[in-house]
Short mmCIF file of C-alpha atoms and ligand atoms in Angstrom, two decimals:
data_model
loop_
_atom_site.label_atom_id
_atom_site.label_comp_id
_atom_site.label_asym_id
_atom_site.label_seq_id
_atom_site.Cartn_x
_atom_site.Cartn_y
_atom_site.Cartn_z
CA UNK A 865 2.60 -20.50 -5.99
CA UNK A 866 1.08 -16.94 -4.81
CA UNK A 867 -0.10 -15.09 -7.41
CA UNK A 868 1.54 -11.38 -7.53
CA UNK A 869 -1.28 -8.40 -6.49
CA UNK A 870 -0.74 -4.85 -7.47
CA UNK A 871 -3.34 -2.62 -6.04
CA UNK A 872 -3.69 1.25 -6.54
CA UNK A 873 -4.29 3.53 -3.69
CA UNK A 874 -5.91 7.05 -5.52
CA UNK A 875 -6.38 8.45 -1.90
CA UNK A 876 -8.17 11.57 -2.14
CA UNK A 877 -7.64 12.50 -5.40
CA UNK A 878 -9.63 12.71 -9.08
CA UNK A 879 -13.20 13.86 -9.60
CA UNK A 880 -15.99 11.71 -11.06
CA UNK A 881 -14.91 12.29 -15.22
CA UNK A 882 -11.02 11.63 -13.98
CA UNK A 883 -12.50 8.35 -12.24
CA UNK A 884 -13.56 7.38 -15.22
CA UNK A 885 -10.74 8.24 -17.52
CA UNK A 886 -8.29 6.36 -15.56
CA UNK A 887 -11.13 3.59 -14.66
CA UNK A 888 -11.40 2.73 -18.64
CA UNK A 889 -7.15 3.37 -19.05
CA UNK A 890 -6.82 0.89 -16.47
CA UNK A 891 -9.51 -1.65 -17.67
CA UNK A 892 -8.25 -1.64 -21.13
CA UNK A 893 -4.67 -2.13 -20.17
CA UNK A 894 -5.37 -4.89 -17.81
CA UNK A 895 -6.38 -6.93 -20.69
CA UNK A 896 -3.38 -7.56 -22.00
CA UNK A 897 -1.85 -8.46 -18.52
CA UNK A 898 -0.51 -12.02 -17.68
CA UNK A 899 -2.67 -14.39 -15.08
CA UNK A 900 -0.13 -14.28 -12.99
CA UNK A 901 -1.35 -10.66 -11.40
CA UNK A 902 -3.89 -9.60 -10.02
CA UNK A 903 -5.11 -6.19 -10.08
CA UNK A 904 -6.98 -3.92 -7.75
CA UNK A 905 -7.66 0.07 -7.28
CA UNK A 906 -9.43 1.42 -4.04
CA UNK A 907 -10.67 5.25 -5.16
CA UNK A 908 -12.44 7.05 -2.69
CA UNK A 909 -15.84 6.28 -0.71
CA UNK A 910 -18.19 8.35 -2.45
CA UNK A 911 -17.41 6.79 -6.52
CA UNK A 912 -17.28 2.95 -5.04
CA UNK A 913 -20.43 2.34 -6.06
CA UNK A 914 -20.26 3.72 -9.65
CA UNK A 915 -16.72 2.32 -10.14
CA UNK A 916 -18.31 -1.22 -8.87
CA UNK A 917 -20.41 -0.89 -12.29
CA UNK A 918 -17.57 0.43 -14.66
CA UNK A 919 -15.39 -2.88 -13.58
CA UNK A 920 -18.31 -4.89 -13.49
CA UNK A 921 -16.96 -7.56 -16.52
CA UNK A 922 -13.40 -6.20 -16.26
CA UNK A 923 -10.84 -7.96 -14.31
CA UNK A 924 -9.85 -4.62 -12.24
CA UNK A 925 -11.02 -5.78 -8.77
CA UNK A 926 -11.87 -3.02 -6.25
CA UNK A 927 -11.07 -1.81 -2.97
CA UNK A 928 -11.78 0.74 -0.34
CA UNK A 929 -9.01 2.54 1.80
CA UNK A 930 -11.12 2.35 5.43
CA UNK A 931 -13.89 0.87 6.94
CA UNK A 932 -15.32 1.60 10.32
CA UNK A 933 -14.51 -0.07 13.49
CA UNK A 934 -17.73 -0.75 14.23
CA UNK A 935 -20.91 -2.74 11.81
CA UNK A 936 -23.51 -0.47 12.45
CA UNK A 937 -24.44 2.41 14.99
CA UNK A 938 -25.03 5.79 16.16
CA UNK A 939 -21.22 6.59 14.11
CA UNK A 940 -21.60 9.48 12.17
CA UNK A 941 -19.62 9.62 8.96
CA UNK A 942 -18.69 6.08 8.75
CA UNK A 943 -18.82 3.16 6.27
CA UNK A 944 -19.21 -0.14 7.70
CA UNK A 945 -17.70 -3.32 5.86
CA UNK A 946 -20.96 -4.87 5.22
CA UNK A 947 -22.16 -1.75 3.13
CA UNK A 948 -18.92 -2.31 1.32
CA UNK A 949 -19.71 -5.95 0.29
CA UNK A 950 -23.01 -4.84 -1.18
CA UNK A 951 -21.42 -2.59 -3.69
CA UNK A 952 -18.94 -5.61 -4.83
CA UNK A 953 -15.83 -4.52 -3.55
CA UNK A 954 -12.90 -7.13 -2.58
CA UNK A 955 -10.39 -5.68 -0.72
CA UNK A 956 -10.72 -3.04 2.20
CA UNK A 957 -7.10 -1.33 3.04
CA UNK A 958 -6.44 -1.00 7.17
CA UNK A 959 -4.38 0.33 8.71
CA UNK A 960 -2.43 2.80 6.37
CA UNK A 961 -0.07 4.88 7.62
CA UNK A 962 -1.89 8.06 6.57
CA UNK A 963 -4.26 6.79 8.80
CA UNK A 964 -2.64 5.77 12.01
CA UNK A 965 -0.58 8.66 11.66
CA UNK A 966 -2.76 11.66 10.48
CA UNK A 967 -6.16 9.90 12.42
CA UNK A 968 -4.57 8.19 15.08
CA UNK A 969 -5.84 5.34 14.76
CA UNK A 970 -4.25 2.70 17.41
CA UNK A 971 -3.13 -1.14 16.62
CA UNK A 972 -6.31 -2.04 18.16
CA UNK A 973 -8.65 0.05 15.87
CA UNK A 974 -7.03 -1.60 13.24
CA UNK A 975 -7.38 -5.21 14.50
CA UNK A 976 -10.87 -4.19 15.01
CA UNK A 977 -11.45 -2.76 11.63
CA UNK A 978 -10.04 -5.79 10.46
CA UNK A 979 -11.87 -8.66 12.03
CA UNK A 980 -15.23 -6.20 10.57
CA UNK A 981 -13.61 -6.38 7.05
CA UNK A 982 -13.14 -10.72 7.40
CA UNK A 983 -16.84 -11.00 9.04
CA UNK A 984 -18.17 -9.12 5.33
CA UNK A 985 -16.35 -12.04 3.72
CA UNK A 986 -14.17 -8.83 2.67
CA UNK A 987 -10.42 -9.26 2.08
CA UNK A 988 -8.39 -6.96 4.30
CA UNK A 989 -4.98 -5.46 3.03
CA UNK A 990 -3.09 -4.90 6.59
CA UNK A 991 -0.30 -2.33 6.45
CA UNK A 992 2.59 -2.53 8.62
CA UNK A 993 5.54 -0.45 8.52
CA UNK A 994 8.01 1.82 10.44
CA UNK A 995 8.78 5.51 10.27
CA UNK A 996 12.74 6.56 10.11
CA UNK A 997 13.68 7.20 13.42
CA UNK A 998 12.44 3.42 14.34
CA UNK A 999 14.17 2.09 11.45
CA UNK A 1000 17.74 3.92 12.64
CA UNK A 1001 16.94 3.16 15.98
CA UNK A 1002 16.79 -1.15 14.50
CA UNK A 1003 13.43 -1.71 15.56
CA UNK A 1004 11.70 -1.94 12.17
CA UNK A 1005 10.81 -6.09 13.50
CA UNK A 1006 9.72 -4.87 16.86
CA UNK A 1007 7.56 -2.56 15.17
CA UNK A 1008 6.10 -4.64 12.17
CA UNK A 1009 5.78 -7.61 14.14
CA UNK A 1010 3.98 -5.78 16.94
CA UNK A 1011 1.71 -3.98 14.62
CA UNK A 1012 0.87 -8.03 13.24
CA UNK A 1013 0.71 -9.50 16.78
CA UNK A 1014 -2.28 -7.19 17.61
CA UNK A 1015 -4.10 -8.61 14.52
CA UNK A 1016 -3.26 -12.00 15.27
CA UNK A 1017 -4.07 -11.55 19.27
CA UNK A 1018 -7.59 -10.23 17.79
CA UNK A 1019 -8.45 -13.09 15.04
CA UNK A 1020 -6.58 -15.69 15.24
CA UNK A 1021 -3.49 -17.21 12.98
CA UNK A 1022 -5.62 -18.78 10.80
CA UNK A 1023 -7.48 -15.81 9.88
CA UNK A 1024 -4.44 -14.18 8.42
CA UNK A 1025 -4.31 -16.77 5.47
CA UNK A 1026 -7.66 -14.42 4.47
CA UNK A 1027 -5.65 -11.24 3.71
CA UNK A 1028 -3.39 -9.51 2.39
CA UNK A 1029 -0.62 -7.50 4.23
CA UNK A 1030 1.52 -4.77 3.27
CA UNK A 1031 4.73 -3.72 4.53
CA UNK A 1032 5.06 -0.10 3.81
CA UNK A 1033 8.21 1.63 5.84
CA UNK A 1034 6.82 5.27 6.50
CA UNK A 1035 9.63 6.71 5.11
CA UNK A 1036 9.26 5.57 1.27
CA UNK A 1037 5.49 6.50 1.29
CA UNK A 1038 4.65 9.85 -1.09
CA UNK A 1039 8.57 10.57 -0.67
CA UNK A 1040 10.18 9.18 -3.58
CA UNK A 1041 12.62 7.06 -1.64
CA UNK A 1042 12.29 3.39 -1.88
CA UNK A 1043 13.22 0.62 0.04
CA UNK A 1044 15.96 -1.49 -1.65
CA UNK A 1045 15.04 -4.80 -2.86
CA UNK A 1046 17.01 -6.01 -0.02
CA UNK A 1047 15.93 -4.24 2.46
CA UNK A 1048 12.23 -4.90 1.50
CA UNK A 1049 13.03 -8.83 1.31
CA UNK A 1050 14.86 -8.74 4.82
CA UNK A 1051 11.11 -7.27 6.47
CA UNK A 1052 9.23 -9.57 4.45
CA UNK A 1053 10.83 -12.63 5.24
CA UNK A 1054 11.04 -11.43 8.83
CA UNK A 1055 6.92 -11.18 8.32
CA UNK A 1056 6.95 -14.42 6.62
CA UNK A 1057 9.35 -16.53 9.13
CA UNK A 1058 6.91 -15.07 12.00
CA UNK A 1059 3.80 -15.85 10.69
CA UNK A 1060 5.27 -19.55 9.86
CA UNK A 1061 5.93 -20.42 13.40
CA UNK A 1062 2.58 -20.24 14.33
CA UNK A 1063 1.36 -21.60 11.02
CA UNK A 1064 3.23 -23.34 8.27
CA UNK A 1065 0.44 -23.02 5.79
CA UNK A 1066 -0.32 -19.73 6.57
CA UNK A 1067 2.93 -18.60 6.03
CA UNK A 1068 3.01 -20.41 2.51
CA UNK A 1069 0.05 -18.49 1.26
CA UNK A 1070 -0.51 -15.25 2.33
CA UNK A 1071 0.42 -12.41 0.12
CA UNK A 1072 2.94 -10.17 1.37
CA UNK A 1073 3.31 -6.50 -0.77
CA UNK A 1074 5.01 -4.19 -0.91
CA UNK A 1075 3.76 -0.03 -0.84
CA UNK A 1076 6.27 2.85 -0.51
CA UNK A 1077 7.21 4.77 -3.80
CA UNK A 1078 6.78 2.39 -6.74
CA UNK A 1079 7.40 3.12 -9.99
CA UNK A 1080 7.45 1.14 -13.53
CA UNK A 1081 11.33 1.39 -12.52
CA UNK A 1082 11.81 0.04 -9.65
CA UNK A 1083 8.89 -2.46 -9.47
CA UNK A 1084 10.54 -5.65 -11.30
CA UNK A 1085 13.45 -5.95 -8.97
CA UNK A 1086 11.58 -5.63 -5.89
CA UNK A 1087 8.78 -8.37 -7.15
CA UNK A 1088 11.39 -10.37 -8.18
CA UNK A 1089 12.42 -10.81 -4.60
CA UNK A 1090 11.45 -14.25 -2.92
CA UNK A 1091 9.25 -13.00 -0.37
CA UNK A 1092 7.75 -10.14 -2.34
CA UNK A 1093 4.08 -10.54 -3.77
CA UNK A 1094 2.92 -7.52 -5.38
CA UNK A 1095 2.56 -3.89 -4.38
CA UNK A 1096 0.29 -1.28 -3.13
CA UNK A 1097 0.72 1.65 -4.99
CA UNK A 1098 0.12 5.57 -4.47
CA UNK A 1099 1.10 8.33 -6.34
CA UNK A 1100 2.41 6.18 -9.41
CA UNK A 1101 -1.66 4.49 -9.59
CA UNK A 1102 -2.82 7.44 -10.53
CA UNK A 1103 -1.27 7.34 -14.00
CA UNK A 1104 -2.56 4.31 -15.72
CA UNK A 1105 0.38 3.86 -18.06
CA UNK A 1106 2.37 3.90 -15.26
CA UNK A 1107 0.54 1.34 -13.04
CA UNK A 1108 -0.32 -0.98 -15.87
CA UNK A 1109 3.61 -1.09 -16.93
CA UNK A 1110 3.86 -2.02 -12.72
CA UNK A 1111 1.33 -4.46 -12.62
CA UNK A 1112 3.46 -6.00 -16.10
CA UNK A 1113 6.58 -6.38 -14.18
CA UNK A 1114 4.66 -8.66 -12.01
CA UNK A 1115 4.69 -11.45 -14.25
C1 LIG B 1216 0.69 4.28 -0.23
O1 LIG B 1216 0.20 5.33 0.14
O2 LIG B 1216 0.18 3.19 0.08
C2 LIG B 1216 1.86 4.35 -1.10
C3 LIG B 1216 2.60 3.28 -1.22
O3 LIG B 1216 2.11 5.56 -1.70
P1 LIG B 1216 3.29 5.90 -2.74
O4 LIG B 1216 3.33 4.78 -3.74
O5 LIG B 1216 2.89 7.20 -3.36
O6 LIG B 1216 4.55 5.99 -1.95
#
């Protein structure tokens, strides 16, 4: 049985005293949450290490939203994975849209950002996901698949069972439109059934999310769905009544 993740992605957004306002919101209503979710937020670089101490005893685990490509070097402005480890984080998010898109970062940045974020004994959240024209145009599997293969070409099947990945169609991030449960399900299981001809187990355990516009209203049906583990969450993790009521209809 996989347990269900929510994670919230705050992006670039909040100062220090909002960071920990919704820090403390979030902590206090994660208390009351089930064991079967887990919970996660990735703020931004520069309050990691002082939200690492405000979740220190609280079940809120944390995660960045990048990493560098590289472990160490002549990189200016970067953050390798093994700096994130020492300030207790879990989870390092590759590979977001906002970032292939807006940074251009290519498939095989990603895989290497990811194979940096596994060698911290880090736990990589991969996103995956298609914009609208590839959608209309039916290659949303092409695309999601491909974006997968790279990783897999990079580490290795059995390295997959050590993350997380989330499917998050273009389209439904920051726009308000979300996927329907169905359609969701259908790309998941397409993930799923991919990942489980190369590796039955692997396919049995690793946590597939979901990220594109949830809300406290849409979240139960679309966790409810077979191949559905959680979500990543934007704009509705910034609210923690909101997020906490998500992270409930996970149970
Ligand atoms: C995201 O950016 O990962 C995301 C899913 O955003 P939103 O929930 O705001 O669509």
């Amino acid at each position: 049985m996989r347990q269900k993740l929510v994670v919230g992605n705050w992006k670039l957004h909040g100062s220090k005293a909002q960071l920990e306002d919704l820090l403390a919101d979030v902590i206090a209503g994660s208390e009351n949450l089930t064991s079967a979710v887990e919970i996660g937020v990735c703020p931004t670089y520069v309050y990691l290490g002082h939200a690492a101490q405000i979740l220190v005893s609280s079940r809120v685990k944390l995660g960045a939203q990048n990493v560098a490509r590289a472990g160490e070097g002549a990189y200016t402005g970067e953050v390798a994975a093994q700096m994130l480890a020492e300030c207790e984080l879990v989870y390092v998010i590759v590979g977001h849209s906002e970032r292939r898109q807006l940074f251009h970062e290519s498939d095989t940045e990603v895989a290497e950002k990811f194979a940096q974020v596994q060698a911290s004994d880090l736990t990589p959240i991969l996103c995956v996901g298609e914009t609208l024209e590839e959608r209309e145009q039916e290659l949303t599997d092409q695309v999601v698949l491909g974006q997968l293969d790279e990783i897999i070409n990079k580490v290795g099947i059995e390295a997959v069972a050590n993350s997380v990945i989330a499917y998050e169609p273009i389209w439904a991030i920051g726009t308000g439109k979300t996927a329907s449960p169905e359609q969701a399900q259908d790309v998941h299981k397409t993930i799923r059934d991919h990942l489980r001809k190369q590796k039955e187990d692997v396919a049995a355990t690793v946590r597939i999310i979901y990220g594109g516009s949830v809300k406290a209203t849409n979240a139960r049906e679309l966790f409810q769905q077979a191949d559905i583990d959680g979500g990543l969450v934007g704009g509705a993790s910034l609210e923690a009544e909101e997020f906490i009521s998500i992270c409930n209809s996970a149970d």
